[in-house]
Tab-separated table of C-alpha atoms and ligand atoms in Angstrom:
chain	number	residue	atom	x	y	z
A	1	UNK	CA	87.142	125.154	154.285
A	2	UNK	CA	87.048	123.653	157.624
A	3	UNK	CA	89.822	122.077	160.608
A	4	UNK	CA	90.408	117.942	158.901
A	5	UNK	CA	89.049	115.865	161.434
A	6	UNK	CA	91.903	114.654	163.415
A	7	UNK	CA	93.805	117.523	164.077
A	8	UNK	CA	93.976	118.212	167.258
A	9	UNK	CA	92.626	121.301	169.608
A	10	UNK	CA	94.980	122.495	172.155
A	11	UNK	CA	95.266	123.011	175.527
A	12	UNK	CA	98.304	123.574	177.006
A	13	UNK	CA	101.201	123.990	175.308
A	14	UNK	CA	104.001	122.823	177.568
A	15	UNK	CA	106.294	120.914	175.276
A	16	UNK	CA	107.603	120.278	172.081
A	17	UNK	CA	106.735	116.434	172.196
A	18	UNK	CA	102.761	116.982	172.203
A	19	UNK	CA	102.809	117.957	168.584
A	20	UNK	CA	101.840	115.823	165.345
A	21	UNK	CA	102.308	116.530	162.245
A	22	UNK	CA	98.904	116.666	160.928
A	23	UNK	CA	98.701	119.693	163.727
A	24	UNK	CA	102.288	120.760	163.003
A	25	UNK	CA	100.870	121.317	159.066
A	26	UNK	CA	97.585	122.883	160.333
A	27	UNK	CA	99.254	125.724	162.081
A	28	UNK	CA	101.600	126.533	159.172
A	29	UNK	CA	98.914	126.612	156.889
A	30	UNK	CA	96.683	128.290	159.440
A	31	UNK	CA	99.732	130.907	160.103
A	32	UNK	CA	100.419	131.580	156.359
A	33	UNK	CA	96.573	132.034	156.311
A	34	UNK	CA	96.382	134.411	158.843
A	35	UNK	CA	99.046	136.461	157.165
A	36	UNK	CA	97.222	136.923	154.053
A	37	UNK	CA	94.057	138.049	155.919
A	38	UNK	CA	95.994	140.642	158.051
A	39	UNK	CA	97.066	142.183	155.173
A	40	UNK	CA	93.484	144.130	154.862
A	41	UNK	CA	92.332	146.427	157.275
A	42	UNK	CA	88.822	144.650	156.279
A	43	UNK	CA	91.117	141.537	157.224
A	44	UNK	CA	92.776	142.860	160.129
A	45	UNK	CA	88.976	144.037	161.915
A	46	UNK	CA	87.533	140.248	161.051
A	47	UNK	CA	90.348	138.901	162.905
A	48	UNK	CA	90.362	141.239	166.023
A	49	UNK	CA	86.724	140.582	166.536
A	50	UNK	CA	87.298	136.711	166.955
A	51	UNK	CA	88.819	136.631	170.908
A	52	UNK	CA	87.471	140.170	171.655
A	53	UNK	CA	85.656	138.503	174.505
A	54	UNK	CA	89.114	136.517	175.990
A	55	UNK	CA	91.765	137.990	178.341
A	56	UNK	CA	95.009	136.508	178.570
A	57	UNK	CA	97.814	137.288	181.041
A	58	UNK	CA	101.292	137.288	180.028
A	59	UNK	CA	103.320	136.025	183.223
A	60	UNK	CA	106.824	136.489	182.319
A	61	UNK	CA	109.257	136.724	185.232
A	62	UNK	CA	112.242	136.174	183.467
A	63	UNK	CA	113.632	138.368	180.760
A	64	UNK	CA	111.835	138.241	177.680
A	65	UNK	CA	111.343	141.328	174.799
A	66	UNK	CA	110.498	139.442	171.415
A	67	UNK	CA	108.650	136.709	173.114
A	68	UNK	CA	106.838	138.863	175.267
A	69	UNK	CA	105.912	141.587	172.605
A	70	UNK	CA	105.493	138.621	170.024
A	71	UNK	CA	102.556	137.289	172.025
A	72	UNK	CA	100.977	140.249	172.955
A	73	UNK	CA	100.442	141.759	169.515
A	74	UNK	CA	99.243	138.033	168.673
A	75	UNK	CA	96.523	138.402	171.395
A	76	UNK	CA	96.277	141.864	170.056
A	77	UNK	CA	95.569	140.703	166.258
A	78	UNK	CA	92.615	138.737	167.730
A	79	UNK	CA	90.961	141.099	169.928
A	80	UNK	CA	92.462	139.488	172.967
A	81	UNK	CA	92.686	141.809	176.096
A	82	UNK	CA	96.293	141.754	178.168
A	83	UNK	CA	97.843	141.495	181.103
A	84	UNK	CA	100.898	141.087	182.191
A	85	UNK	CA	103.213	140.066	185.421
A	86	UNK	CA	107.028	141.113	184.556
A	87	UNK	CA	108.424	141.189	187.915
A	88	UNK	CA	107.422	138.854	190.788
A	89	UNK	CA	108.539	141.238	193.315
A	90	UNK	CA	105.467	143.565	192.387
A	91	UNK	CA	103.643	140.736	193.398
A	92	UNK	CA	102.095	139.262	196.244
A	93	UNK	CA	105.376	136.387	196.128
A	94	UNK	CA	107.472	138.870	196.975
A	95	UNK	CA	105.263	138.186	200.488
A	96	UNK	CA	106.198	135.049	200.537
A	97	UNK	CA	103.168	133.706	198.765
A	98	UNK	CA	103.902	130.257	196.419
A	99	UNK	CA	104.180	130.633	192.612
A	100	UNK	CA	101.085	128.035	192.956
A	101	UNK	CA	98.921	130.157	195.535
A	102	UNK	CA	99.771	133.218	192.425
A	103	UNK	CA	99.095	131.569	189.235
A	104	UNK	CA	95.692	130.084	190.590
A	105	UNK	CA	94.552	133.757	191.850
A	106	UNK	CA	95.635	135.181	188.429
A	107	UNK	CA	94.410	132.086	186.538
A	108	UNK	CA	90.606	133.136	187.968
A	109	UNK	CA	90.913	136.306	186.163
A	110	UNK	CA	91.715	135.520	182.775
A	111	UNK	CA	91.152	132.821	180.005
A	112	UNK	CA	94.599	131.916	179.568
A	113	UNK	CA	98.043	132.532	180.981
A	114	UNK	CA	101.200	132.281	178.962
A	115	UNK	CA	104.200	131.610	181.633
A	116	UNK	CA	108.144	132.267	180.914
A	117	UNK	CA	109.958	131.429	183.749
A	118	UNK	CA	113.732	130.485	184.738
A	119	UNK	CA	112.015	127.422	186.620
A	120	UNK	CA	112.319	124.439	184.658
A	121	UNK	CA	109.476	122.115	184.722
A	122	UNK	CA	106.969	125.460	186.542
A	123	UNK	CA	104.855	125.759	183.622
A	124	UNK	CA	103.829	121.876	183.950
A	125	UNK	CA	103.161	121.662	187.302
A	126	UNK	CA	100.984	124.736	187.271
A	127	UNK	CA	99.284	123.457	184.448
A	128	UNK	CA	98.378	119.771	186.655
A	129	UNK	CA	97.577	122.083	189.865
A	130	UNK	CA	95.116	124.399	187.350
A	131	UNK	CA	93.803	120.875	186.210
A	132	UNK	CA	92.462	120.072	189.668
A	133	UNK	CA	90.879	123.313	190.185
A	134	UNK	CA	87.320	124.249	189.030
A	135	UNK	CA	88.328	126.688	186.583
A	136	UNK	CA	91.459	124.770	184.452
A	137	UNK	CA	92.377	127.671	181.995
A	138	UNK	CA	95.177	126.797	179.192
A	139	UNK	CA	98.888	126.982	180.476
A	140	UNK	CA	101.398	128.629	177.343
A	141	UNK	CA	104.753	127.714	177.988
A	142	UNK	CA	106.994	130.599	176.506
A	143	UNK	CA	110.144	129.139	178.034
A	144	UNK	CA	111.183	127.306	180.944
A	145	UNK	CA	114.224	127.831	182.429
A	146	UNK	CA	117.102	125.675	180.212
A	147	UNK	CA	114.147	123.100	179.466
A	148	UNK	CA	111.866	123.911	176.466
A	149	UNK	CA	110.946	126.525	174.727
A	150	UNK	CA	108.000	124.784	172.264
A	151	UNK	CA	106.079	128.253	170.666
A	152	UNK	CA	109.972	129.379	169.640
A	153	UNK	CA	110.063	125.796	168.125
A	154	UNK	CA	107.019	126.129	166.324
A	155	UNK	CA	108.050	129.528	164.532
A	156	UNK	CA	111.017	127.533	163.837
A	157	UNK	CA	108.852	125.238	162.167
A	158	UNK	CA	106.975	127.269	160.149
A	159	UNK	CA	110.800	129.420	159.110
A	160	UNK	CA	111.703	125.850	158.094
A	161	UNK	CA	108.439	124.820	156.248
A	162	UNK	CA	108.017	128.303	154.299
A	163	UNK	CA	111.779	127.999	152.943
A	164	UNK	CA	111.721	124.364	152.113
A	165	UNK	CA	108.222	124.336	150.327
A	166	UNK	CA	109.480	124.171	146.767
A	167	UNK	CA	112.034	121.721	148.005
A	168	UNK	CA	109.771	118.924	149.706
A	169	UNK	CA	109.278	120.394	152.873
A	170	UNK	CA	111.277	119.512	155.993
A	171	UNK	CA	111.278	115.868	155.335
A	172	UNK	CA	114.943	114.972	154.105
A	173	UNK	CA	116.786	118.175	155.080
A	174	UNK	CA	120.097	118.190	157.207
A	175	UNK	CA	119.866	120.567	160.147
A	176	UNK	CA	122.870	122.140	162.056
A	177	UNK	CA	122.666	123.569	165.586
A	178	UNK	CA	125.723	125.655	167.121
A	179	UNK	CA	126.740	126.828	169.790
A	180	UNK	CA	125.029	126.686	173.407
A	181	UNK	CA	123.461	122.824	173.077
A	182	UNK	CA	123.524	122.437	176.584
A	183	UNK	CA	121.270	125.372	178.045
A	184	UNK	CA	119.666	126.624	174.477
A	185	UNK	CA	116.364	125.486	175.212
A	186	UNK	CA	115.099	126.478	171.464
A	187	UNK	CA	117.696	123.809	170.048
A	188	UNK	CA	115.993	121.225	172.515
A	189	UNK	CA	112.306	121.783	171.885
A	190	UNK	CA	112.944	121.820	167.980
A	191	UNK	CA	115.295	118.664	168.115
A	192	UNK	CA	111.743	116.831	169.700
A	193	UNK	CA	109.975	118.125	167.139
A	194	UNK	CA	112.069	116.485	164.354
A	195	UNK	CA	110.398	113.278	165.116
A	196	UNK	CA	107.106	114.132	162.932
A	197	UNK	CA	109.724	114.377	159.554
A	198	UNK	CA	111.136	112.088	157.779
A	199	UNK	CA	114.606	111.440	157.307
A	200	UNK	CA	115.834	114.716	159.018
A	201	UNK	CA	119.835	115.088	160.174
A	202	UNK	CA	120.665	117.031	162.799
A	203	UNK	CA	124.249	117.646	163.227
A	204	UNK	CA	125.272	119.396	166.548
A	205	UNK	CA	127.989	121.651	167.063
A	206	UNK	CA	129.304	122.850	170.259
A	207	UNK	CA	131.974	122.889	172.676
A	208	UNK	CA	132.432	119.524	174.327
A	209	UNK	CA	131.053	121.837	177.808
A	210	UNK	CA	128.038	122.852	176.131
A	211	UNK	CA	126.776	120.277	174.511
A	212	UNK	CA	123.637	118.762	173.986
A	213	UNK	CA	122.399	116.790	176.805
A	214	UNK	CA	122.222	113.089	176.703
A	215	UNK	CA	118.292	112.859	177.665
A	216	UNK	CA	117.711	114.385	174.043
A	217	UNK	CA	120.097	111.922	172.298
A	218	UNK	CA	118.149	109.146	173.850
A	219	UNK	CA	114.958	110.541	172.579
A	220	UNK	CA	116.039	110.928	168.929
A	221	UNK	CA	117.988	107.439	169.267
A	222	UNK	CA	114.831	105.886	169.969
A	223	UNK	CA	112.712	107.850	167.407
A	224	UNK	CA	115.620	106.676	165.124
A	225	UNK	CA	116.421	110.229	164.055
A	226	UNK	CA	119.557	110.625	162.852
A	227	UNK	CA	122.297	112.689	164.891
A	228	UNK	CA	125.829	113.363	164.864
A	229	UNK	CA	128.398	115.671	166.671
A	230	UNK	CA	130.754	118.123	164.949
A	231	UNK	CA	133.620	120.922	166.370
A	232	UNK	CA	133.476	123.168	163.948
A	233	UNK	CA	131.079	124.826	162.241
A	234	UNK	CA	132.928	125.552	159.228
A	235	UNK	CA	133.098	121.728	157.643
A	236	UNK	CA	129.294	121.449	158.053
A	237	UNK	CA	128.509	124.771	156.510
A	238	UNK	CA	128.487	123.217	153.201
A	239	UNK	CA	126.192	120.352	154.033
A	240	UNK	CA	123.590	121.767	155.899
A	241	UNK	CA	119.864	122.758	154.938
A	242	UNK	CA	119.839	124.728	157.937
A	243	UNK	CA	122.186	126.492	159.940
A	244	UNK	CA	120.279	127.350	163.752
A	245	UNK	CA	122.679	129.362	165.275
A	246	UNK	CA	122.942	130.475	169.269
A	247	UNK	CA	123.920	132.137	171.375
A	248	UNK	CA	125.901	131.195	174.771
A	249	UNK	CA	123.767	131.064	177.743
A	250	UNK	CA	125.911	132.401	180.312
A	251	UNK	CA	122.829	133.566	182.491
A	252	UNK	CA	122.932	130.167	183.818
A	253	UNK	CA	126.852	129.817	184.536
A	254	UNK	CA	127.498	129.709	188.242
A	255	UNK	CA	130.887	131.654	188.085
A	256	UNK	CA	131.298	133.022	184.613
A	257	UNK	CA	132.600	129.286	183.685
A	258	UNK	CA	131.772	129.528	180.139
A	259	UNK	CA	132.719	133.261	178.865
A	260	UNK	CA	136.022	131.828	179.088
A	261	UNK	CA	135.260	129.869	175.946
A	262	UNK	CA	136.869	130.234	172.518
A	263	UNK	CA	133.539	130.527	170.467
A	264	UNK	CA	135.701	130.923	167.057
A	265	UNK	CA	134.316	127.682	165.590
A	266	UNK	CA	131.049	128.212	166.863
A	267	UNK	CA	130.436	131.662	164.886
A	268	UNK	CA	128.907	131.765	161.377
A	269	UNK	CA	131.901	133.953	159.709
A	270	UNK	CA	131.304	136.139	156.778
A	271	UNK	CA	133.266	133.619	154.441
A	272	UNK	CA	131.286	130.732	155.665
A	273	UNK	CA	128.603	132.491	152.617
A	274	UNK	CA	130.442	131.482	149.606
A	275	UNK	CA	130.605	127.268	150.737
A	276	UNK	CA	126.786	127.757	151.785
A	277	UNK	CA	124.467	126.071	149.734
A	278	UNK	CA	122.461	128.624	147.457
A	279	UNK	CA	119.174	127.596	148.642
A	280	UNK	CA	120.292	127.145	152.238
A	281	UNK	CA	119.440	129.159	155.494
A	282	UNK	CA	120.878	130.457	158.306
A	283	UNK	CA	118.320	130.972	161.401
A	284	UNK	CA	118.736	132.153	164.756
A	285	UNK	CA	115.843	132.414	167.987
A	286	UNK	CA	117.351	136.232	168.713
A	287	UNK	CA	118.686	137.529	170.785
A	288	UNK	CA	121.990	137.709	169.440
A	289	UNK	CA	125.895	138.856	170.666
A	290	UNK	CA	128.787	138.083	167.935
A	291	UNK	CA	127.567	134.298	166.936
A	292	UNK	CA	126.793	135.605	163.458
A	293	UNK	CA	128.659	138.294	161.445
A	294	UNK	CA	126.892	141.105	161.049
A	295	UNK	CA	127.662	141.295	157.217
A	296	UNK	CA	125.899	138.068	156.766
A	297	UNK	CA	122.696	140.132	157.551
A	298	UNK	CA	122.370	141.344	153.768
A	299	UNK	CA	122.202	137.925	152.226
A	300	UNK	CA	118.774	136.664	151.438
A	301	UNK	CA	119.931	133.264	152.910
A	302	UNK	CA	119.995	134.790	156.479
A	303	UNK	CA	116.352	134.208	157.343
A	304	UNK	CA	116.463	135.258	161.171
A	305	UNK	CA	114.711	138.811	160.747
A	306	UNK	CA	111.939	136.875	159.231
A	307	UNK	CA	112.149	134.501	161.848
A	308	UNK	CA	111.421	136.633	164.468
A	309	UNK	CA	108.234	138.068	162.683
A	310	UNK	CA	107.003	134.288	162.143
A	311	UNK	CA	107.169	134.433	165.822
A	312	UNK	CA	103.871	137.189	166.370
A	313	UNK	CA	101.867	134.785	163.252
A	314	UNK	CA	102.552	131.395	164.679
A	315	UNK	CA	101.596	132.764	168.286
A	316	UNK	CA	98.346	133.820	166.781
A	317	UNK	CA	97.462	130.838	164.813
A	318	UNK	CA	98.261	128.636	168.265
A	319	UNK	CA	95.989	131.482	169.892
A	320	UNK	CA	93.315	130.745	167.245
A	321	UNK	CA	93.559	127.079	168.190
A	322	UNK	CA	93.322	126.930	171.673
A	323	UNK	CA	90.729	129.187	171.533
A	324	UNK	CA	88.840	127.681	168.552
A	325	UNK	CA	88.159	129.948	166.077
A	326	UNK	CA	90.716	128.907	163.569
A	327	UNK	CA	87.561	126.901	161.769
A	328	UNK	CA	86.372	130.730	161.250
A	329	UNK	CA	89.742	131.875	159.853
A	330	UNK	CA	89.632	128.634	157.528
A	331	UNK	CA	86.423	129.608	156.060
A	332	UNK	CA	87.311	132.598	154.910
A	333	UNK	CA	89.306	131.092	152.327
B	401	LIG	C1	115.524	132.464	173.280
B	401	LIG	C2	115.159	132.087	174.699
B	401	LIG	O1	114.714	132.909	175.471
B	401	LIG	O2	115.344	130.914	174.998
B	401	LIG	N1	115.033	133.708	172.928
B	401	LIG	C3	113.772	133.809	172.452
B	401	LIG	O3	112.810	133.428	173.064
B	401	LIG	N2	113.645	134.289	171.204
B	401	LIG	C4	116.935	132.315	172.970
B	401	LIG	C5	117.933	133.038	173.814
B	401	LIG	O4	117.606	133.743	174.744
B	401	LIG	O5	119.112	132.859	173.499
């Protein structure tokens, strides 16, 4: 089996908005693939010898674990060689050099560079100053300051589409997001991505301070996708498909504003199980402080664990795209 025509090859990947669904379904199927082969050490040494000529660097100046270690060992599982920037002041910026002047002299080393960065809006503009350059190499967004987060919303994707395949996919379902609306840049990038489903709710739940910012409403008013606001978690529970929980992004408070906040109807208690729907899910991007009761982490409707190992599969099936050689993968069905 081959890529259909008209699914798209990426380049960049700087936004939740530049995905279609036929590509959205390609990767899932590609990533559920890609699990099944990496379950053979036969499988395993077919799919590290794809990329074993591609070197990607992993420029991540703002905190990062999962995302981080998520994409390496997906540039791992293909063969890719690493390298990484964690800290800009071991760079040359720390000499006053520009981001720009950095990224270009990196971006002639490698084949790709995935960026996370509290910058909102960096990983664009070096990916239209690579553009101009002789040697354009692909720009990964792995977060951008409170602005998008679009791999994260792809593993969310593929959470969604694995638990909702006997149930008609994501077309249909209701989806709930608590908590941090405002700064959670996961909750923004997969809110743009409901616009390749059908008849998706999204109900949002958050303190009137944090919540979801009006740009986003206008996008899903005009794609006609179907939003409403809620203040407590606890009447939705019963409702909802999916439950994305997060967690407060205080990083970005100027004076500790927001840890004054009473979070109580913003936490997924350990009751809240019994009124949630048997086949529904709870999800979460990780990391996470007291937004979900730690007892809920024994019921098989608490998908987040899972989640976060979608994360290293869906990075390596966007890897495989970008870089081609998910026809290959295909073919060894
Ligand atoms: C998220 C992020 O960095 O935006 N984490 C992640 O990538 N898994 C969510 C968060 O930090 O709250």
């Amino acid at each position: 089996m081959t890529r259909q025509s008209g699914i798209g090859r990426l380049f960049h990947v700087l936004r939740a908005q530049q995905f279609d669904r036929p590509l959205l379904d390609h990767l899932c199927d590609l990533t559920t693939l890609i699990r099944k082969v990496a379950k053979t050490r036969e499988g395993l040494n077919f799919l590290r010898s794809l990329l074993s000529h591609k070197r990607v660097m992993l420029y991540f100046t703002q905190p990062s674990t999962r995302t981080f270690l998520s994409f390496e060992n997906a540039c791992h599982i293909l063969g890719v060689q690493t390298s990484e920037i964690r800290n800009p002041a071991t760079s040359s910026e720390y000499k006053g050099e520009s981001s720009e002047d950095a990224i270009r002299t990196f971006s002639s080393y490698v084949d790709m560079i995935v960026m996370r960065t509290n910058v909102e809006g960096l990983a664009d503009q070096t990916a239209r100053h690579l553009d101009e350059t002789e040697r354009p190499v692909p720009i990964i967004n792995a977060g951008s300051g409170r602005d998008q987060h679009p791999t994260q919303a792809l593993l969310d994707i593929y959470t969604l589409h694995r638990s909702f395949e006997h149930r008609g996919g994501i077309d249909g379902k209701t989806i709930a997001m608590v908590g941090d609306l405002a700064r959670g840049r996961t909750v923004r990038s997969l809110s743009y991505l409901m616009k390749n489903y059908r008849d998706v709710k999204l109900i949002f739940i958050a303190p009137p301070s944090l919540a979801m910012r009006d740009d986003l409403k206008q996008f899903l008013d005009k794609r006609q996708i179907d939003w409403s606001e809620h203040d407590n978690l606890e009447d939705v529970v019963p409702r909802a498909d999916a439950i994305y929980m997060t967690r407060l992004q205080d990083e970005h408070d100027v004076a500790g504003e927001s840890r004054q906040l009473d979070l109580t109807n913003f936490t997924f208690h350990y009751r809240f199980l019994e009124r949630l729907g048997p086949e529904a899910i709870v999800m979460h991007p990780m990391p996470r402080r007291d937004e979900i009761d730690r007892r809920v982490d024994g019921d098989p409707r608490a998908v987040y664990w899972r989640q976060a190992r979608n994360g290293m599969w869906t990075r390596t099936s966007i890897l495989a795209n970008i870089f081609a050689v998910d026809d290959a993968i295909l073919e060894r069905l």
